[in-house]
């Protein structure tokens, strides 16, 4: 059992300069990680993911706020009193110890009986398919095997909470996908609360029960993968989650109360909105492309086609804007072809031009 609660948590590194506040690495973090959930902290480099994880772990002090595990204040407890296990990007194995000893080390420190240690080490090694290298030293292992040793060491501890900091970043693409699938199965089997730092939206989407999307030290959205993808709370989330990236541009109200991309015939029905100008987003996979009918004004023209096999990404110029549409198969459009872009109202995302916050439109 471990529910983790962050209450208005902030971190400032270093001392404030005279008359100034210290710059905050993270601030205003308030959310609850439910017991047994797998939660990703997602955002670009420098947004405060590691800082947040280290504060949960107790490797960094918090500057203000509270962190609770199962309702108990932990932010002034030492890391080893918090019942967590950490898996880092760089594995942090002891080079002079065998794989067996690396996995057993933490248990020995905690005075777990010898036969219990042996059982746990072998069980963890079996789960992670490294039982055959228990006698080897880490330097004899591949990168993928080393990462498995680090995972096995965490599992053998049987902690209430697993913390991961970009654990797959040093693996090559194929191994990363494979290990990601195994992590998901592992979490399903163990059911322990897990907090997982990544800058990779695909990892966050595939693994998580909830995603905390962060930007510049702040929480942009806390929600399920479905919510973060289909109802992004801010323009930042909309542009960060999803590949290829969402098309986002500014549209201006027309006399008929619709919204047009300036200088084009690309006009959208957005419903009743207050603003003259709106940021509007459309995912590439939600755009239908077709050739204009006789006498119909095209919205833009094809400037490139990138076939990927099952789908093709079609690059369009629409007035001053560049636009990406993802179409099935190899597509039938040639470079230079005029196109009409079909979109569904329900698939459009609207954001405030000033605040970047999602706008809800009346019908
Ligand atoms: N020990 C430190 N001293 C001072 N600033 C730091 C320290 N660690 C991180 N920072 C700053 O805090 C911010 C967040 O960093 P970090 O949590 O490592 O981001 P992320 O893990 O998302 O890449 C960055 O601006 C970084 O430069
Ligand atoms: Mg980091």
Short mmCIF file of C-alpha atoms and ligand atoms in Angstrom, two decimals:
data_model
loop_
_atom_site.label_atom_id
_atom_site.label_comp_id
_atom_site.label_asym_id
_atom_site.label_seq_id
_atom_site.Cartn_x
_atom_site.Cartn_y
_atom_site.Cartn_z
CA UNK A 1 0.00 0.00 0.00
CA UNK A 2 1.37 3.36 -0.94
CA UNK A 3 -0.48 6.42 -2.00
CA UNK A 4 1.75 9.43 -2.60
CA UNK A 5 0.43 12.93 -2.12
CA UNK A 6 2.15 16.15 -3.16
CA UNK A 7 0.78 19.30 -1.56
CA UNK A 8 1.95 22.58 -3.05
CA UNK A 9 5.51 21.29 -3.31
CA UNK A 10 8.25 23.67 -4.48
CA UNK A 11 12.01 23.49 -4.84
CA UNK A 12 14.50 26.32 -5.22
CA UNK A 13 18.16 25.42 -5.60
CA UNK A 14 20.78 27.63 -3.99
CA UNK A 15 20.36 30.74 -1.90
CA UNK A 16 18.26 33.67 -3.02
CA UNK A 17 20.18 36.80 -4.05
CA UNK A 18 19.62 39.75 -1.78
CA UNK A 19 16.17 41.25 -2.33
CA UNK A 20 15.22 38.49 -4.74
CA UNK A 21 13.56 35.11 -4.46
CA UNK A 22 15.62 32.11 -5.47
CA UNK A 23 14.59 30.80 -8.88
CA UNK A 24 12.29 27.84 -8.44
CA UNK A 25 13.15 24.59 -10.21
CA UNK A 26 9.60 23.39 -9.53
CA UNK A 27 6.59 25.01 -7.87
CA UNK A 28 2.89 24.57 -7.11
CA UNK A 29 2.97 20.79 -7.46
CA UNK A 30 -0.21 19.31 -6.02
CA UNK A 31 -1.49 15.90 -7.01
CA UNK A 32 -2.18 12.41 -5.72
CA UNK A 33 -0.54 9.25 -7.02
CA UNK A 34 -3.00 6.49 -6.20
CA UNK A 35 -1.92 3.23 -4.63
CA UNK A 36 -0.80 0.76 -7.29
CA UNK A 37 -0.81 3.31 -10.10
CA UNK A 38 1.98 3.70 -12.61
CA UNK A 39 2.48 7.45 -13.00
CA UNK A 40 4.82 9.13 -15.48
CA UNK A 41 6.34 12.55 -15.00
CA UNK A 42 6.59 13.75 -18.60
CA UNK A 43 8.16 16.88 -20.05
CA UNK A 44 11.18 18.31 -21.86
CA UNK A 45 14.66 18.38 -20.41
CA UNK A 46 14.99 20.80 -17.50
CA UNK A 47 11.26 20.97 -16.65
CA UNK A 48 11.78 19.55 -13.15
CA UNK A 49 11.03 15.83 -13.48
CA UNK A 50 14.17 14.55 -11.72
CA UNK A 51 13.85 17.21 -9.05
CA UNK A 52 10.30 16.06 -8.31
CA UNK A 53 11.29 12.38 -8.20
CA UNK A 54 14.28 13.13 -5.96
CA UNK A 55 12.05 15.01 -3.53
CA UNK A 56 9.70 12.01 -3.35
CA UNK A 57 12.74 9.77 -2.80
CA UNK A 58 14.24 12.07 -0.19
CA UNK A 59 17.42 12.64 -2.22
CA UNK A 60 16.56 16.35 -2.33
CA UNK A 61 15.01 18.46 0.40
CA UNK A 62 11.82 20.28 -0.46
CA UNK A 63 11.78 24.07 -0.12
CA UNK A 64 8.09 24.27 0.76
CA UNK A 65 4.92 22.19 0.73
CA UNK A 66 4.35 18.65 1.95
CA UNK A 67 4.87 15.12 0.68
CA UNK A 68 2.81 12.33 2.24
CA UNK A 69 2.90 8.59 1.75
CA UNK A 70 -0.28 6.87 2.93
CA UNK A 71 -1.21 10.03 4.78
CA UNK A 72 2.07 10.18 6.68
CA UNK A 73 4.35 13.17 6.25
CA UNK A 74 7.67 11.91 4.79
CA UNK A 75 9.43 15.01 3.51
CA UNK A 76 11.72 15.17 6.52
CA UNK A 77 12.40 11.40 6.63
CA UNK A 78 15.66 9.91 5.37
CA UNK A 79 15.40 8.09 2.02
CA UNK A 80 15.87 4.65 3.61
CA UNK A 81 12.87 5.27 5.89
CA UNK A 82 10.52 5.82 2.96
CA UNK A 83 10.32 2.22 1.65
CA UNK A 84 11.16 3.06 -1.97
CA UNK A 85 13.49 1.58 -4.56
CA UNK A 86 15.16 3.68 -7.25
CA UNK A 87 16.14 2.65 -10.78
CA UNK A 88 18.41 5.16 -12.52
CA UNK A 89 19.34 5.71 -16.14
CA UNK A 90 22.99 4.82 -15.51
CA UNK A 91 22.25 1.59 -13.55
CA UNK A 92 24.59 2.45 -10.62
CA UNK A 93 25.88 -1.12 -10.18
CA UNK A 94 28.90 -2.02 -8.04
CA UNK A 95 31.57 -3.05 -10.59
CA UNK A 96 33.57 -5.33 -8.26
CA UNK A 97 30.52 -7.37 -7.18
CA UNK A 98 28.85 -10.21 -9.08
CA UNK A 99 25.34 -9.78 -10.39
CA UNK A 100 24.11 -11.91 -7.49
CA UNK A 101 25.85 -9.70 -4.93
CA UNK A 102 24.58 -6.54 -6.62
CA UNK A 103 21.00 -7.75 -6.30
CA UNK A 104 21.55 -9.06 -2.75
CA UNK A 105 23.46 -6.04 -1.42
CA UNK A 106 20.51 -3.92 -0.30
CA UNK A 107 18.90 -6.94 1.38
CA UNK A 108 22.07 -7.75 3.30
CA UNK A 109 22.23 -4.15 4.49
CA UNK A 110 18.69 -4.57 5.78
CA UNK A 111 19.65 -7.78 7.58
CA UNK A 112 17.23 -9.97 5.63
CA UNK A 113 17.92 -13.67 6.47
CA UNK A 114 20.27 -15.43 4.08
CA UNK A 115 17.88 -18.00 2.65
CA UNK A 116 15.24 -15.32 2.13
CA UNK A 117 17.83 -13.23 0.25
CA UNK A 118 18.69 -16.20 -1.92
CA UNK A 119 15.04 -16.80 -2.74
CA UNK A 120 14.41 -13.19 -3.62
CA UNK A 121 17.57 -12.80 -5.73
CA UNK A 122 16.78 -15.90 -7.77
CA UNK A 123 13.13 -14.98 -8.17
CA UNK A 124 13.99 -11.46 -9.39
CA UNK A 125 16.71 -12.79 -11.71
CA UNK A 126 14.29 -15.30 -13.19
CA UNK A 127 11.64 -12.66 -13.82
CA UNK A 128 14.17 -10.53 -15.67
CA UNK A 129 15.84 -13.35 -17.56
CA UNK A 130 19.29 -12.87 -16.03
CA UNK A 131 19.42 -16.07 -13.94
CA UNK A 132 22.24 -17.38 -16.17
CA UNK A 133 24.56 -14.40 -15.45
CA UNK A 134 24.28 -14.29 -11.64
CA UNK A 135 28.00 -15.06 -11.21
CA UNK A 136 29.22 -12.54 -13.80
CA UNK A 137 30.59 -9.08 -13.05
CA UNK A 138 28.62 -6.16 -14.53
CA UNK A 139 31.34 -5.29 -17.06
CA UNK A 140 30.80 -8.66 -18.79
CA UNK A 141 27.14 -7.78 -19.45
CA UNK A 142 25.42 -5.90 -22.26
CA UNK A 143 23.72 -2.57 -21.52
CA UNK A 144 20.35 -4.28 -21.59
CA UNK A 145 21.45 -6.91 -19.08
CA UNK A 146 22.89 -4.27 -16.76
CA UNK A 147 19.58 -2.44 -16.79
CA UNK A 148 17.88 -5.72 -15.91
CA UNK A 149 20.22 -6.19 -12.97
CA UNK A 150 19.30 -2.71 -11.74
CA UNK A 151 15.61 -3.62 -12.10
CA UNK A 152 16.11 -6.98 -10.37
CA UNK A 153 17.83 -5.25 -7.49
CA UNK A 154 14.83 -2.94 -7.08
CA UNK A 155 12.32 -5.80 -7.31
CA UNK A 156 14.18 -7.95 -4.79
CA UNK A 157 13.75 -5.16 -2.25
CA UNK A 158 9.93 -5.48 -2.52
CA UNK A 159 9.43 -1.81 -1.80
CA UNK A 160 6.09 -0.08 -1.51
CA UNK A 161 7.10 2.35 -4.27
CA UNK A 162 9.31 2.11 -7.36
CA UNK A 163 10.95 5.25 -8.68
CA UNK A 164 12.41 5.28 -12.18
CA UNK A 165 14.48 8.06 -13.73
CA UNK A 166 14.64 7.60 -17.52
CA UNK A 167 15.60 3.93 -17.07
CA UNK A 168 15.44 3.11 -20.79
CA UNK A 169 17.35 6.10 -22.19
CA UNK A 170 20.67 4.30 -22.55
CA UNK A 171 19.24 1.34 -24.43
CA UNK A 172 19.07 1.11 -28.22
CA UNK A 173 15.66 1.40 -29.87
CA UNK A 174 14.76 -2.28 -30.18
CA UNK A 175 15.82 -3.12 -26.64
CA UNK A 176 14.01 -0.05 -25.36
CA UNK A 177 10.71 -1.21 -26.86
CA UNK A 178 11.22 -4.72 -25.50
CA UNK A 179 12.15 -3.55 -21.99
CA UNK A 180 9.21 -1.15 -22.01
CA UNK A 181 6.80 -4.03 -22.65
CA UNK A 182 8.45 -6.04 -19.89
CA UNK A 183 8.16 -3.15 -17.45
CA UNK A 184 4.45 -3.02 -18.14
CA UNK A 185 4.03 -6.73 -17.44
CA UNK A 186 6.21 -6.44 -14.35
CA UNK A 187 4.08 -3.63 -13.00
CA UNK A 188 0.93 -5.62 -13.63
CA UNK A 189 2.40 -8.60 -11.74
CA UNK A 190 3.79 -6.65 -8.79
CA UNK A 191 1.12 -3.96 -8.57
CA UNK A 192 3.40 -1.57 -6.67
CA UNK A 193 2.99 2.18 -6.97
CA UNK A 194 5.50 3.41 -9.55
CA UNK A 195 6.70 6.88 -10.49
CA UNK A 196 8.48 7.04 -13.82
CA UNK A 197 10.41 10.01 -15.22
CA UNK A 198 10.61 10.30 -19.00
CA UNK A 199 10.86 12.91 -21.75
CA UNK A 200 9.42 10.37 -24.20
CA UNK A 201 5.68 10.84 -24.65
CA UNK A 202 5.34 7.41 -26.22
CA UNK A 203 6.80 5.73 -23.11
CA UNK A 204 4.49 7.75 -20.90
CA UNK A 205 1.43 6.93 -23.03
CA UNK A 206 2.10 3.19 -23.23
CA UNK A 207 3.04 2.57 -19.59
CA UNK A 208 0.98 4.90 -17.46
CA UNK A 209 -2.26 4.95 -15.50
CA UNK A 210 -1.78 8.69 -15.10
CA UNK A 211 0.61 11.19 -16.67
CA UNK A 212 1.85 14.38 -14.99
CA UNK A 213 2.85 16.65 -17.87
CA UNK A 214 5.32 19.29 -16.74
CA UNK A 215 6.78 22.42 -18.32
CA UNK A 216 9.17 24.91 -16.73
CA UNK A 217 8.78 23.48 -13.24
CA UNK A 218 5.00 23.49 -13.29
CA UNK A 219 2.28 20.92 -13.74
CA UNK A 220 0.44 21.43 -17.02
CA UNK A 221 -1.96 18.51 -16.65
CA UNK A 222 -2.47 15.43 -14.52
CA UNK A 223 -4.63 12.86 -16.24
CA UNK A 224 -4.99 9.48 -17.89
CA UNK A 225 -3.27 8.90 -21.25
CA UNK A 226 -6.74 9.18 -22.84
CA UNK A 227 -7.39 12.58 -21.24
CA UNK A 228 -3.96 13.95 -21.98
CA UNK A 229 -4.29 12.90 -25.62
CA UNK A 230 -7.93 13.75 -26.29
CA UNK A 231 -8.48 16.65 -23.91
CA UNK A 232 -5.14 18.40 -23.49
CA UNK A 233 -5.53 21.05 -20.79
CA UNK A 234 -3.07 23.45 -22.40
CA UNK A 235 -1.50 24.17 -25.76
CA UNK A 236 1.79 22.90 -24.33
CA UNK A 237 0.31 19.47 -23.58
CA UNK A 238 -1.35 19.39 -26.99
CA UNK A 239 1.95 20.02 -28.75
CA UNK A 240 4.04 17.73 -26.50
CA UNK A 241 1.86 14.64 -26.57
CA UNK A 242 1.25 12.83 -29.84
CA UNK A 243 3.44 12.03 -32.77
CA UNK A 244 3.47 13.50 -35.32
CA UNK A 245 2.83 16.72 -33.44
CA UNK A 246 -0.55 18.37 -33.47
CA UNK A 247 -0.96 21.18 -36.03
CA UNK A 248 -1.58 24.35 -34.03
CA UNK A 249 -2.19 27.79 -35.52
CA UNK A 250 -3.99 31.06 -34.89
CA UNK A 251 -7.37 31.58 -36.51
CA UNK A 252 -9.33 34.83 -36.71
CA UNK A 253 -13.09 35.35 -36.45
CA UNK A 254 -14.89 36.03 -39.72
CA UNK A 255 -17.99 38.18 -40.18
CA UNK A 256 -20.08 35.03 -40.19
CA UNK A 257 -18.80 34.09 -36.73
CA UNK A 258 -16.59 31.31 -37.99
CA UNK A 259 -12.82 31.20 -37.73
CA UNK A 260 -10.40 31.35 -40.65
CA UNK A 261 -6.72 30.80 -41.08
CA UNK A 262 -5.75 34.30 -42.33
CA UNK A 263 -5.32 34.62 -46.09
CA UNK A 264 -6.87 31.22 -46.83
CA UNK A 265 -10.21 29.63 -47.51
CA UNK A 266 -9.60 27.24 -44.60
CA UNK A 267 -12.52 28.16 -42.35
CA UNK A 268 -13.57 26.28 -39.21
CA UNK A 269 -16.78 26.07 -37.26
CA UNK A 270 -15.72 26.41 -33.61
CA UNK A 271 -19.01 27.31 -31.94
CA UNK A 272 -19.58 30.29 -29.67
CA UNK A 273 -16.31 31.75 -28.42
CA UNK A 274 -15.56 35.13 -26.90
CA UNK A 275 -12.28 35.80 -28.60
CA UNK A 276 -11.43 37.43 -31.91
CA UNK A 277 -8.44 35.12 -32.20
CA UNK A 278 -8.10 31.54 -31.09
CA UNK A 279 -5.31 28.98 -31.18
CA UNK A 280 -6.71 25.89 -32.77
CA UNK A 281 -5.17 22.43 -32.94
CA UNK A 282 -5.83 19.45 -35.22
CA UNK A 283 -3.99 16.16 -34.99
CA UNK A 284 -2.46 14.96 -38.27
CA UNK A 285 -4.37 11.68 -38.01
CA UNK A 286 -7.68 13.57 -37.72
CA UNK A 287 -7.30 15.38 -41.06
CA UNK A 288 -9.03 13.98 -44.11
CA UNK A 289 -7.54 15.06 -47.40
CA UNK A 290 -9.36 15.13 -50.70
CA UNK A 291 -9.08 16.82 -54.07
CA UNK A 292 -11.31 19.87 -54.55
CA UNK A 293 -14.51 19.35 -56.49
CA UNK A 294 -15.18 21.36 -59.62
CA UNK A 295 -15.30 25.05 -58.75
CA UNK A 296 -14.31 24.42 -55.13
CA UNK A 297 -11.54 26.52 -53.62
CA UNK A 298 -8.63 24.34 -52.35
CA UNK A 299 -7.36 25.00 -48.82
CA UNK A 300 -3.74 24.39 -49.73
CA UNK A 301 -1.32 22.26 -51.70
CA UNK A 302 0.84 19.22 -51.06
CA UNK A 303 4.51 20.07 -50.56
CA UNK A 304 5.82 16.66 -49.54
CA UNK A 305 4.79 13.06 -48.93
CA UNK A 306 6.58 10.75 -46.48
CA UNK A 307 5.39 7.15 -46.84
CA UNK A 308 5.86 5.02 -43.72
CA UNK A 309 4.24 1.86 -45.09
CA UNK A 310 0.99 1.58 -43.16
CA UNK A 311 0.47 5.38 -43.30
CA UNK A 312 1.93 8.40 -45.08
CA UNK A 313 2.60 11.83 -43.66
CA UNK A 314 1.55 14.51 -46.11
CA UNK A 315 3.02 17.97 -45.68
CA UNK A 316 0.81 20.81 -46.87
CA UNK A 317 1.14 24.52 -47.26
CA UNK A 318 -2.00 26.36 -46.24
CA UNK A 319 -1.45 30.09 -46.67
CA UNK A 320 1.56 30.94 -44.53
CA UNK A 321 1.16 27.82 -42.40
CA UNK A 322 2.65 24.38 -42.85
CA UNK A 323 0.36 21.55 -42.02
CA UNK A 324 0.80 17.82 -41.54
CA UNK A 325 -1.84 15.20 -42.35
CA UNK A 326 -1.46 11.48 -41.78
CA UNK A 327 -3.32 9.38 -44.34
CA UNK A 328 -3.71 5.60 -44.73
CA UNK A 329 -1.33 3.56 -46.87
CA UNK A 330 0.83 5.25 -49.45
CA UNK A 331 -1.74 7.94 -50.20
CA UNK A 332 -2.63 9.05 -53.69
CA UNK A 333 -1.62 12.69 -53.60
CA UNK A 334 1.33 14.03 -55.58
CA UNK A 335 3.49 17.00 -54.68
CA UNK A 336 1.80 20.16 -55.98
CA UNK A 337 -1.72 18.70 -55.82
CA UNK A 338 -4.40 21.07 -54.49
CA UNK A 339 -6.27 19.72 -51.46
CA UNK A 340 -9.28 20.30 -49.26
CA UNK A 341 -8.77 19.43 -45.59
CA UNK A 342 -11.71 17.79 -43.88
CA UNK A 343 -11.96 18.03 -40.10
CA UNK A 344 -14.59 17.18 -37.56
CA UNK A 345 -15.64 19.85 -35.12
CA UNK A 346 -15.39 17.40 -32.20
CA UNK A 347 -11.76 16.74 -33.12
CA UNK A 348 -10.63 20.35 -32.94
CA UNK A 349 -8.84 21.67 -29.86
CA UNK A 350 -9.11 25.35 -28.97
CA UNK A 351 -6.70 27.28 -26.73
CA UNK A 352 -6.58 30.82 -25.41
CA UNK A 353 -4.01 32.90 -27.31
CA UNK A 354 -2.76 34.51 -24.08
CA UNK A 355 -2.89 31.81 -21.41
CA UNK A 356 -2.63 28.68 -23.59
CA UNK A 357 -5.50 27.15 -21.59
CA UNK A 358 -8.04 24.90 -23.28
CA UNK A 359 -11.22 26.69 -24.29
CA UNK A 360 -14.54 24.92 -24.05
CA UNK A 361 -16.95 25.95 -26.74
CA UNK A 362 -20.70 26.07 -26.53
CA UNK A 363 -22.57 24.24 -29.27
N1 LIG B 1 21.63 20.58 -8.09
C1 LIG B 1 21.11 21.62 -8.78
N2 LIG B 1 21.50 22.89 -8.55
C2 LIG B 1 20.94 23.92 -9.21
N3 LIG B 1 20.00 23.79 -10.15
C3 LIG B 1 19.57 22.56 -10.45
C4 LIG B 1 20.09 21.40 -9.79
N4 LIG B 1 19.46 20.30 -10.28
C5 LIG B 1 18.58 20.77 -11.22
N5 LIG B 1 18.65 22.11 -11.32
C6 LIG B 1 17.80 22.94 -12.19
O1 LIG B 1 16.45 22.67 -11.93
C7 LIG B 1 15.70 22.61 -13.12
C8 LIG B 1 15.01 21.28 -13.24
O2 LIG B 1 16.00 20.26 -13.40
P1 LIG B 1 15.66 18.70 -13.46
O3 LIG B 1 14.71 18.38 -12.36
O4 LIG B 1 16.93 17.96 -13.50
O5 LIG B 1 14.90 18.59 -14.86
P2 LIG B 1 14.54 17.30 -15.75
O6 LIG B 1 14.78 16.06 -14.96
O7 LIG B 1 13.10 17.51 -16.09
O8 LIG B 1 15.40 17.38 -16.97
C9 LIG B 1 16.66 22.91 -14.25
O9 LIG B 1 16.55 24.28 -14.56
C10 LIG B 1 18.01 22.59 -13.66
O10 LIG B 1 19.02 23.37 -14.25
MG1 LIG B 2 16.07 14.44 -15.37
#
